[in-house]
Amino acid sequence: MKYWCPLAWLPSRVASGVLVSEVDGVITSVGSATDPGDAIVLPGLVFPGFANAHSHAFHRALRGRTHGDGGTFWTWREKMYDLADRLDPDSYYLLARAVYAEMALAGITCVGEFHYLHHAPGGARYRDPNAMGHALIAAAQDAGIRITLLDTCYLAGGIDQPVSLTQQRFSDGDVFAWAARVAELRPASHARIGAAIHSVRAVPRAALPVVAGFDGPVHVHLSEQPAENDACLSAYGRTPTELLADAGALGERLTAVHATHLTASDVSLLGSSRTGACFCPTTEADLADGIGPARELVDAGSPLSLGSDQHAVIDMLLEARAVEHGERLRTGQRGRFTVSELVAAMTAHTALGWPEAGRIEVGAPADLVAVRLDTVRTAGSLPEQAVLAATASDVDTVVVGGRVVVRGGGHALGDIGPLLAEAIG
Ligand SMILES: [Zn+2]
C-alpha cells in the first residue's frame, strides 16, 4: 500500500509531498512526490503513530463523575476502587475495547496498559489467571491498536500493610507468584509484555529487584503524591527514587511515571541512569498532584514519554501541550520544550518496548496519523507549530501497521460514543 502526505513529520524536518510505501505493515520507502498518483491521500500533517505510555483503561469510566464534591487524590481513589469491584473479564473487554477505540480516534497507535486488576473479587483466581490481561490484549486488537501489557506487581496496601478487600484483586500474594503468572501471558503480533512496580507503597523493598529484573520494559508510579514520599522516608529513610536505586531498578529499561515530587538528587539519579520519565499532565492537573520537573529530568538525561493515565481526556496533543504549559506556569518562560521535543515525547515507543516504532522511516511500522490543518482549531497554524494548536478532534486518518483504523475521523468499529456509554452504563 502507498500513502501520500501533503506534509509529513519526518525524523529531521517537516517535509511536503511525501510518498510512504509499506509492505506487510512495515515502511519500505519514504520518498518525495508532487502528486499522489494511485496512493491513498492522508490529509493535513502526517505524524508517526502516537504512543500513550501510561493507561489504566478502566479509569475511563470515572470521567466526568468525580468532581461533585471536590476531594483529594485519595477520595478519588475510593471511587476508583468502587469501580474496580464491578469488573470481570467480559465487561472489562467491552470497556477497554471502547477506550482503546477512543485512543485510536486520537491518533494513539500503541498503548502502555499499566494493568493491576488481575483477579476476581476477593482475590479468587480466574480459570485463566491472566483472563483480565488477555481481555485487554484482545480489546486492543479489536480496536486496531498495539498494546504493551505492563503487568503490575501489587502486593501491599501501604508500606508494611496488608492489602484491603478491594486490593485483593490486585495481589498475587508474593512476588514469585506474580512472576509465575506473568510468565504465562501470551504476547501477539500487536501485543508485547512488560512489567510494572505499582509503587514503593504497594511493592515491598525485598520484591523490587525481582520485578525490576523483568526482561522487557518496566514501569513504576513514582512520587506522584507527597504522602508517598513521606511514607517511604519514614519507613526506609530514603526517597522512593533512592529506594529504587538501592534495589538496582534504575536504568534505560525503567520508566518512572509522574515523577512529580522529586529532590534535586532524585532528578540526578534518574537522569544519569537514563531512566525514562512518563508525564501525565492532564491527570496530574485533574488530581491536583502538582507539576513535575520535566525540563530538569530531560536535561539530566531522562527520555520523556506521555500518558493519559486515568483518561480525564484522551488526547496526546493536549498532554504534550500541558507539559509545556506546566513549564511556562512554573517558570514564567515560554518555549521550555521545542516542538520537536514534544513530538518525540508523543511518539516515544521505546518506553513501551517498541523501539522500531515512532518514526516515519524505512523499517518502522507503518503507523501514521493525519492531523487536519484546515479545521476551526488549526486553520492558519504553521505546520511546524500545529502541535500547539491541534487537538484529538483534528485527527482525520489513522493507519496502524498498514491498516486504516480511522478514516475521516470515524473508527472502523463505528460510532464509539455509544460503545463507551454502553460499557460504562
Ligand atoms: Zn497510573
CSV table of C-alpha atoms and ligand atoms in Angstrom, one decimal:
chain,number,residue,atom,x,y,z
A,1,MET,CA,0.0,0.0,0.0
A,2,LYS,CA,1.1,3.6,-0.7
A,3,TYR,CA,0.2,6.7,1.3
A,4,TRP,CA,0.7,10.3,0.1
A,5,CYS,CA,1.1,13.0,2.6
A,6,PRO,CA,0.9,16.7,1.6
A,7,LEU,CA,3.0,17.3,4.8
A,8,ALA,CA,4.8,14.7,6.9
A,9,TRP,CA,6.7,14.9,10.2
A,10,LEU,CA,10.0,13.1,9.2
A,11,PRO,CA,12.8,12.5,11.7
A,12,SER,CA,14.7,15.5,10.5
A,13,ARG,CA,12.1,18.0,9.3
A,14,VAL,CA,8.5,18.7,8.2
A,15,ALA,CA,8.6,17.7,4.5
A,16,SER,CA,6.0,18.4,1.8
A,17,GLY,CA,4.8,15.9,-0.8
A,18,VAL,CA,5.9,12.7,0.9
A,19,LEU,CA,5.1,9.2,-0.5
A,20,VAL,CA,5.2,6.4,2.1
A,21,SER,CA,5.1,2.8,0.9
A,22,GLU,CA,4.5,-0.2,3.2
A,23,VAL,CA,4.6,-4.0,2.8
A,24,ASP,CA,3.1,-6.2,5.5
A,25,GLY,CA,2.7,-3.3,7.8
A,26,VAL,CA,6.4,-2.1,7.6
A,27,ILE,CA,7.5,1.1,5.8
A,28,THR,CA,9.6,0.1,2.8
A,29,SER,CA,10.3,3.5,1.3
A,30,VAL,CA,9.9,7.2,2.1
A,31,GLY,CA,10.2,9.5,-1.0
A,32,SER,CA,9.0,12.7,-2.4
A,33,ALA,CA,6.2,13.1,-4.9
A,34,THR,CA,4.4,16.2,-6.0
A,35,ASP,CA,1.1,14.4,-6.6
A,36,PRO,CA,-0.5,11.3,-5.0
A,37,GLY,CA,-0.9,9.1,-8.2
A,38,ASP,CA,-2.7,5.9,-7.1
A,39,ALA,CA,-1.7,6.3,-3.4
A,40,ILE,CA,-4.2,6.9,-0.5
A,41,VAL,CA,-4.2,10.6,0.3
A,42,LEU,CA,-3.7,11.4,4.0
A,43,PRO,CA,-4.8,15.0,4.7
A,44,GLY,CA,-3.0,17.7,6.6
A,45,LEU,CA,0.2,16.9,8.5
A,46,VAL,CA,1.1,13.3,9.0
A,47,PHE,CA,2.9,12.2,12.2
A,48,PRO,CA,4.2,8.8,13.2
A,49,GLY,CA,1.8,7.0,15.5
A,50,PHE,CA,1.3,8.4,19.0
A,51,ALA,CA,2.3,6.3,22.0
A,52,ASN,CA,0.2,6.6,25.1
A,53,ALA,CA,2.7,5.3,27.6
A,54,HIS,CA,0.5,5.2,30.7
A,55,SER,CA,-3.1,4.0,30.8
A,56,HIS,CA,-5.4,2.4,33.2
A,57,ALA,CA,-8.3,1.6,30.8
A,58,PHE,CA,-11.0,1.2,33.5
A,59,HIS,CA,-10.4,4.6,34.9
A,60,ARG,CA,-12.1,6.0,31.8
A,61,ALA,CA,-15.5,5.1,33.5
A,62,LEU,CA,-14.8,7.8,36.1
A,63,ARG,CA,-14.6,10.7,33.6
A,64,GLY,CA,-16.9,13.5,34.5
A,65,ARG,CA,-18.2,11.7,37.6
A,66,THR,CA,-15.8,12.6,40.4
A,67,HIS,CA,-16.0,16.4,40.5
A,68,GLY,CA,-19.2,16.8,42.6
A,69,ASP,CA,-17.7,17.2,46.0
A,70,GLY,CA,-14.1,18.2,45.4
A,71,GLY,CA,-12.0,16.0,47.5
A,72,THR,CA,-8.4,14.8,47.1
A,73,PHE,CA,-6.4,12.2,45.2
A,74,TRP,CA,-7.2,9.8,48.0
A,75,THR,CA,-11.0,10.3,47.9
A,76,TRP,CA,-10.8,9.9,44.1
A,77,ARG,CA,-9.1,6.6,44.7
A,78,GLU,CA,-12.0,5.4,46.8
A,79,LYS,CA,-14.3,6.0,43.7
A,80,MET,CA,-11.8,4.1,41.5
A,81,TYR,CA,-11.9,1.2,43.9
A,82,ASP,CA,-15.7,1.0,43.9
A,83,LEU,CA,-15.5,0.8,40.1
A,84,ALA,CA,-12.7,-1.9,40.2
A,85,ASP,CA,-15.0,-4.1,42.3
A,86,ARG,CA,-17.5,-4.3,39.5
A,87,LEU,CA,-15.5,-5.5,36.5
A,88,ASP,CA,-15.0,-9.0,35.2
A,89,PRO,CA,-13.1,-10.2,32.0
A,90,ASP,CA,-16.2,-9.8,29.8
A,91,SER,CA,-17.2,-6.4,31.0
A,92,TYR,CA,-13.5,-5.2,31.1
A,93,TYR,CA,-13.1,-6.4,27.5
A,94,LEU,CA,-16.1,-4.3,26.3
A,95,LEU,CA,-15.0,-1.2,28.3
A,96,ALA,CA,-11.3,-1.5,27.2
A,97,ARG,CA,-12.2,-2.0,23.5
A,98,ALA,CA,-14.2,1.2,23.6
A,99,VAL,CA,-11.5,3.1,25.4
A,100,TYR,CA,-8.8,1.8,23.0
A,101,ALA,CA,-11.0,2.8,20.1
A,102,GLU,CA,-11.3,6.3,21.6
A,103,MET,CA,-7.4,6.2,21.7
A,104,ALA,CA,-7.3,5.2,18.0
A,105,LEU,CA,-9.5,8.2,17.2
A,106,ALA,CA,-7.0,10.4,19.0
A,107,GLY,CA,-4.1,9.1,16.9
A,108,ILE,CA,-2.8,6.7,19.5
A,109,THR,CA,-1.4,3.6,17.8
A,110,CYS,CA,0.2,2.0,20.8
A,111,VAL,CA,-0.9,1.9,24.5
A,112,GLY,CA,1.1,1.0,27.6
A,113,GLU,CA,-1.5,-0.6,29.8
A,114,PHE,CA,-0.4,-0.4,33.5
A,115,HIS,CA,-2.5,-3.4,34.5
A,116,TYR,CA,-3.2,-4.4,38.1
A,117,LEU,CA,-6.8,-5.5,38.1
A,118,HIS,CA,-5.8,-9.2,37.9
A,119,HIS,CA,-8.1,-11.4,39.9
A,120,ALA,CA,-11.8,-11.9,40.8
A,121,PRO,CA,-13.4,-10.0,43.7
A,122,GLY,CA,-11.8,-11.2,46.9
A,123,GLY,CA,-8.7,-12.4,45.1
A,124,ALA,CA,-10.0,-15.7,43.7
A,125,ARG,CA,-8.2,-16.8,40.6
A,126,TYR,CA,-10.0,-17.0,37.2
A,127,ARG,CA,-9.6,-20.3,35.4
A,128,ASP,CA,-7.1,-18.5,33.2
A,129,PRO,CA,-5.2,-16.5,35.9
A,130,ASN,CA,-4.5,-13.9,33.2
A,131,ALA,CA,-8.1,-13.6,32.0
A,132,MET,CA,-8.1,-9.9,32.7
A,133,GLY,CA,-4.8,-9.3,30.9
A,134,HIS,CA,-5.8,-11.4,27.9
A,135,ALA,CA,-9.1,-9.4,27.8
A,136,LEU,CA,-7.1,-6.2,27.4
A,137,ILE,CA,-4.9,-7.7,24.7
A,138,ALA,CA,-8.0,-8.8,22.8
A,139,ALA,CA,-9.6,-5.4,23.3
A,140,ALA,CA,-6.5,-3.6,21.8
A,141,GLN,CA,-6.6,-6.0,18.8
A,142,ASP,CA,-10.3,-5.4,18.1
A,143,ALA,CA,-9.8,-1.6,18.5
A,144,GLY,CA,-6.9,-1.8,16.0
A,145,ILE,CA,-4.0,-0.6,18.1
A,146,ARG,CA,-0.8,-2.1,19.6
A,147,ILE,CA,-0.5,-2.7,23.3
A,148,THR,CA,2.3,-3.3,25.8
A,149,LEU,CA,0.7,-5.0,28.7
A,150,LEU,CA,2.7,-3.8,31.7
A,151,ASP,CA,1.6,-6.4,34.2
A,152,THR,CA,1.8,-4.8,37.6
A,153,CYS,CA,3.0,-6.3,40.8
A,154,TYR,CA,0.8,-5.1,43.7
A,155,LEU,CA,1.3,-6.8,47.0
A,156,ALA,CA,0.7,-4.4,49.8
A,157,GLY,CA,-1.9,-1.8,50.9
A,158,GLY,CA,0.9,0.5,52.0
A,159,ILE,CA,4.3,0.0,53.4
A,160,ASP,CA,4.1,-2.9,55.8
A,161,GLN,CA,0.3,-3.0,55.4
A,162,PRO,CA,-1.8,-5.9,54.1
A,163,VAL,CA,-3.9,-5.3,51.0
A,164,SER,CA,-7.5,-4.2,51.6
A,165,LEU,CA,-10.5,-6.2,50.4
A,166,THR,CA,-10.6,-4.4,47.0
A,167,GLN,CA,-6.8,-4.6,46.7
A,168,GLN,CA,-7.0,-8.4,46.9
A,169,ARG,CA,-8.0,-8.4,43.2
A,170,PHE,CA,-4.6,-6.7,42.5
A,171,SER,CA,-2.4,-9.0,44.6
A,172,ASP,CA,-0.7,-12.3,43.7
A,173,GLY,CA,0.3,-12.8,47.3
A,174,ASP,CA,4.0,-12.7,46.7
A,175,VAL,CA,6.4,-11.6,44.0
A,176,PHE,CA,7.3,-15.1,42.8
A,177,ALA,CA,3.6,-15.9,42.3
A,178,TRP,CA,3.4,-12.6,40.3
A,179,ALA,CA,6.4,-13.6,38.2
A,180,ALA,CA,5.0,-17.1,37.6
A,181,ARG,CA,1.6,-15.7,36.4
A,182,VAL,CA,3.3,-13.1,34.1
A,183,ALA,CA,5.4,-15.9,32.5
A,184,GLU,CA,2.1,-17.4,31.2
A,185,LEU,CA,0.9,-14.2,29.5
A,186,ARG,CA,0.6,-14.7,25.7
A,187,PRO,CA,2.1,-11.9,23.5
A,188,ALA,CA,0.9,-11.4,19.9
A,189,SER,CA,1.9,-9.6,16.8
A,190,HIS,CA,0.1,-6.4,18.2
A,191,ALA,CA,1.0,-7.1,21.9
A,192,ARG,CA,4.2,-7.2,23.9
A,193,ILE,CA,4.6,-7.9,27.6
A,194,GLY,CA,6.2,-5.6,30.1
A,195,ALA,CA,6.2,-5.4,33.9
A,196,ALA,CA,5.4,-2.7,36.5
A,197,ILE,CA,6.1,-2.0,40.1
A,198,HIS,CA,2.8,-0.4,41.2
A,199,SER,CA,4.7,1.9,43.6
A,200,VAL,CA,7.0,1.7,46.6
A,201,ARG,CA,3.8,1.7,48.7
A,202,ALA,CA,2.5,-1.5,47.1
A,203,VAL,CA,5.7,-3.5,46.5
A,204,PRO,CA,7.9,-4.3,49.5
A,205,ARG,CA,11.6,-3.4,49.3
A,206,ALA,CA,12.7,-7.1,49.0
A,207,ALA,CA,10.5,-7.6,46.0
A,208,LEU,CA,11.6,-4.6,44.0
A,209,PRO,CA,14.7,-6.3,42.3
A,210,VAL,CA,12.6,-9.3,41.2
A,211,VAL,CA,10.1,-7.0,39.2
A,212,ALA,CA,12.9,-4.7,38.1
A,213,GLY,CA,14.7,-7.7,36.6
A,214,PHE,CA,11.9,-8.5,34.2
A,215,ASP,CA,13.3,-9.0,30.7
A,216,GLY,CA,11.4,-6.1,29.0
A,217,PRO,CA,10.2,-2.6,29.7
A,218,VAL,CA,9.4,-1.9,33.4
A,219,HIS,CA,7.3,1.0,34.7
A,220,VAL,CA,6.7,2.4,38.2
A,221,HIS,CA,4.5,5.1,39.7
A,222,LEU,CA,7.0,7.4,41.3
A,223,SER,CA,6.4,10.2,43.8
A,224,GLU,CA,3.0,11.2,42.4
A,225,GLN,CA,1.9,12.4,45.9
A,226,PRO,CA,3.9,14.0,48.8
A,227,ALA,CA,2.3,11.4,51.1
A,228,GLU,CA,4.1,8.6,49.2
A,229,ASN,CA,7.4,10.3,49.8
A,230,ASP,CA,6.7,10.9,53.5
A,231,ALA,CA,5.7,7.2,54.0
A,232,CYS,CA,8.8,6.0,52.2
A,233,LEU,CA,11.1,8.4,54.1
A,234,SER,CA,9.7,7.4,57.4
A,235,ALA,CA,9.8,3.6,56.7
A,236,TYR,CA,13.2,3.4,54.9
A,237,GLY,CA,14.9,6.7,55.4
A,238,ARG,CA,15.1,7.0,51.6
A,239,THR,CA,13.1,8.8,48.9
A,240,PRO,CA,11.2,6.5,46.5
A,241,THR,CA,13.8,7.2,43.9
A,242,GLU,CA,16.7,6.3,46.3
A,243,LEU,CA,14.9,3.1,47.3
A,244,LEU,CA,14.6,2.1,43.6
A,245,ALA,CA,18.3,3.0,43.1
A,246,ASP,CA,19.3,0.8,46.1
A,247,ALA,CA,17.3,-2.0,44.5
A,248,GLY,CA,19.2,-1.7,41.2
A,249,ALA,CA,16.0,-0.8,39.5
A,250,LEU,CA,17.0,2.4,37.7
A,251,GLY,CA,18.2,2.3,34.1
A,252,GLU,CA,17.1,2.5,30.5
A,253,ARG,CA,14.5,-0.2,30.8
A,254,LEU,CA,12.7,1.6,33.6
A,255,THR,CA,10.2,4.3,33.1
A,256,ALA,CA,9.2,6.4,36.1
A,257,VAL,CA,5.5,7.6,35.8
A,258,HIS,CA,4.6,11.0,37.2
A,259,ALA,CA,8.0,11.8,38.8
A,260,THR,CA,6.2,14.8,40.3
A,261,HIS,CA,7.7,15.5,43.7
A,262,LEU,CA,11.4,14.9,43.3
A,263,THR,CA,14.5,16.2,45.1
A,264,ALA,CA,17.4,17.5,43.0
A,265,SER,CA,19.3,14.3,43.9
A,266,ASP,CA,16.4,12.2,42.7
A,267,VAL,CA,16.5,14.1,39.3
A,268,SER,CA,20.2,13.4,39.1
A,269,LEU,CA,19.8,9.7,39.9
A,270,LEU,CA,17.0,9.3,37.3
A,271,GLY,CA,18.8,11.3,34.6
A,272,SER,CA,22.3,9.8,35.0
A,273,SER,CA,20.9,6.3,34.8
A,274,ARG,CA,18.8,7.2,31.7
A,275,THR,CA,15.6,6.1,33.5
A,276,GLY,CA,12.7,7.3,31.5
A,277,ALA,CA,10.1,9.8,32.8
A,278,CYS,CA,6.5,9.5,31.7
A,279,PHE,CA,4.4,12.6,32.5
A,280,CYS,CA,0.6,12.5,32.6
A,281,PRO,CA,-0.1,16.2,32.9
A,282,THR,CA,-3.8,16.2,32.3
A,283,THR,CA,-4.2,13.6,35.1
A,284,GLU,CA,-1.7,15.4,37.3
A,285,ALA,CA,-3.8,18.5,36.9
A,286,ASP,CA,-7.1,16.7,37.4
A,287,LEU,CA,-6.0,15.0,40.6
A,288,ALA,CA,-4.2,18.1,41.9
A,289,ASP,CA,-0.9,16.2,42.0
A,290,GLY,CA,1.4,19.1,41.1
A,291,ILE,CA,3.8,20.0,38.3
A,292,GLY,CA,6.9,17.8,37.9
A,293,PRO,CA,10.3,18.9,36.8
A,294,ALA,CA,10.0,17.8,33.2
A,295,ARG,CA,12.8,20.1,31.8
A,296,GLU,CA,15.2,19.2,34.6
A,297,LEU,CA,14.7,15.5,34.0
A,298,VAL,CA,15.2,15.7,30.3
A,299,ASP,CA,18.3,17.9,30.8
A,300,ALA,CA,19.6,15.4,33.3
A,301,GLY,CA,19.3,12.6,30.7
A,302,SER,CA,15.8,11.0,31.1
A,303,PRO,CA,13.9,10.4,27.9
A,304,LEU,CA,10.3,11.8,28.2
A,305,SER,CA,7.1,10.0,27.3
A,306,LEU,CA,3.5,10.9,27.9
A,307,GLY,CA,0.4,9.1,29.1
A,308,SER,CA,-3.3,9.8,29.6
A,309,ASP,CA,-3.3,7.7,32.8
A,310,GLN,CA,-6.9,8.0,34.2
A,311,HIS,CA,-8.2,9.4,31.0
A,312,ALA,CA,-9.8,12.6,32.1
A,313,VAL,CA,-9.1,13.3,28.5
A,314,ILE,CA,-7.5,11.1,25.8
A,315,ASP,CA,-5.5,13.4,23.6
A,316,MET,CA,-1.8,13.2,23.3
A,317,LEU,CA,-1.6,16.6,21.6
A,318,LEU,CA,-3.1,18.1,24.8
A,319,GLU,CA,-0.7,16.0,27.0
A,320,ALA,CA,2.2,17.4,25.0
A,321,ARG,CA,0.9,20.9,25.3
A,322,ALA,CA,0.2,20.5,29.0
A,323,VAL,CA,3.8,19.6,29.7
A,324,GLU,CA,5.0,22.8,28.0
A,325,HIS,CA,2.2,24.8,29.7
A,326,GLY,CA,3.2,23.4,33.1
A,327,GLU,CA,6.8,24.6,32.4
A,328,ARG,CA,5.5,28.0,31.4
A,329,LEU,CA,3.4,28.4,34.5
A,330,ARG,CA,6.1,27.3,36.9
A,331,THR,CA,9.0,29.2,35.3
A,332,GLY,CA,7.5,32.3,33.6
A,333,GLN,CA,9.2,31.3,30.4
A,334,ARG,CA,7.8,30.2,27.0
A,335,GLY,CA,9.3,27.6,24.7
A,336,ARG,CA,10.8,25.4,27.5
A,337,PHE,CA,10.4,22.4,25.1
A,338,THR,CA,10.8,22.7,21.4
A,339,VAL,CA,8.0,21.3,19.3
A,340,SER,CA,10.4,18.5,18.1
A,341,GLU,CA,10.9,17.5,21.7
A,342,LEU,CA,7.2,17.4,22.3
A,343,VAL,CA,6.6,15.3,19.2
A,344,ALA,CA,9.4,12.9,20.3
A,345,ALA,CA,7.6,12.6,23.7
A,346,MET,CA,4.2,11.9,21.9
A,347,THR,CA,5.7,9.2,19.8
A,348,ALA,CA,8.1,7.7,22.5
A,349,HIS,CA,7.6,4.0,21.8
A,350,THR,CA,10.9,2.9,23.3
A,351,ALA,CA,9.4,3.2,26.8
A,352,LEU,CA,6.9,0.6,25.7
A,353,GLY,CA,9.4,-1.9,24.2
A,354,TRP,CA,8.7,-1.0,20.5
A,355,PRO,CA,12.0,0.8,19.7
A,356,GLU,CA,11.4,0.4,16.0
A,357,ALA,CA,8.2,2.5,16.1
A,358,GLY,CA,7.5,6.2,16.3
A,359,ARG,CA,9.3,7.5,13.2
A,360,ILE,CA,8.3,7.7,9.6
A,361,GLU,CA,11.3,5.9,8.1
A,362,VAL,CA,12.2,2.7,6.3
A,363,GLY,CA,11.9,-0.3,8.6
A,364,ALA,CA,9.5,1.3,11.1
A,365,PRO,CA,5.9,0.0,11.4
A,366,ALA,CA,3.6,1.8,9.1
A,367,ASP,CA,1.8,3.8,11.9
A,368,LEU,CA,0.6,7.1,10.5
A,369,VAL,CA,-1.6,9.8,12.0
A,370,ALA,CA,-3.0,12.5,9.7
A,371,VAL,CA,-4.0,15.7,11.5
A,372,ARG,CA,-6.0,18.3,9.6
A,373,LEU,CA,-4.7,21.8,9.3
A,374,ASP,CA,-7.9,23.2,7.9
A,375,THR,CA,-10.3,23.0,10.9
A,376,VAL,CA,-11.5,25.8,13.1
A,377,ARG,CA,-8.8,25.0,15.6
A,378,THR,CA,-5.8,24.5,13.2
A,379,ALA,CA,-6.6,26.8,10.2
A,380,GLY,CA,-3.8,29.3,9.8
A,381,SER,CA,-1.3,27.5,12.0
A,382,LEU,CA,2.3,26.9,10.8
A,383,PRO,CA,2.7,23.1,10.3
A,384,GLU,CA,5.8,23.2,12.5
A,385,GLN,CA,3.8,24.6,15.3
A,386,ALA,CA,0.5,22.8,14.8
A,387,VAL,CA,1.1,20.6,17.8
A,388,LEU,CA,0.4,23.7,19.9
A,389,ALA,CA,-2.9,24.3,18.2
A,390,ALA,CA,-4.4,20.9,17.2
A,391,THR,CA,-6.5,18.5,19.4
A,392,ALA,CA,-7.5,14.9,19.0
A,393,SER,CA,-10.6,16.2,17.2
A,394,ASP,CA,-8.4,17.2,14.3
A,395,VAL,CA,-7.1,13.6,13.8
A,396,ASP,CA,-8.6,12.5,10.4
A,397,THR,CA,-6.9,9.2,9.4
A,398,VAL,CA,-5.0,6.7,11.5
A,399,VAL,CA,-3.0,3.8,10.0
A,400,VAL,CA,-1.7,1.1,12.3
A,401,GLY,CA,0.7,-1.4,10.8
A,402,GLY,CA,-0.5,-0.6,7.3
A,403,ARG,CA,-4.2,-1.0,8.2
A,404,VAL,CA,-6.5,2.0,8.1
A,405,VAL,CA,-8.3,2.0,11.5
A,406,VAL,CA,-9.7,5.6,11.4
A,407,ARG,CA,-10.8,7.4,8.3
A,408,GLY,CA,-12.4,10.8,8.1
A,409,GLY,CA,-12.5,10.9,11.9
A,410,GLY,CA,-14.5,7.7,12.2
A,411,HIS,CA,-13.4,4.4,13.6
A,412,ALA,CA,-13.7,1.1,11.8
A,413,LEU,CA,-15.9,-0.2,14.7
A,414,GLY,CA,-18.5,2.5,14.0
A,415,ASP,CA,-19.7,5.1,16.4
A,416,ILE,CA,-17.5,4.9,19.6
A,417,GLY,CA,-19.6,7.2,21.8
A,418,PRO,CA,-22.5,4.6,22.2
A,419,LEU,CA,-19.9,1.8,22.8
A,420,LEU,CA,-18.4,3.8,25.6
A,421,ALA,CA,-21.8,4.8,27.1
A,422,GLU,CA,-22.9,1.1,27.0
A,423,ALA,CA,-19.7,-0.2,28.6
A,424,ILE,CA,-19.8,2.4,31.3
A,425,GLY,CA,-23.5,2.2,31.9
B,1,ZN,ZN,-1.2,5.5,36.8
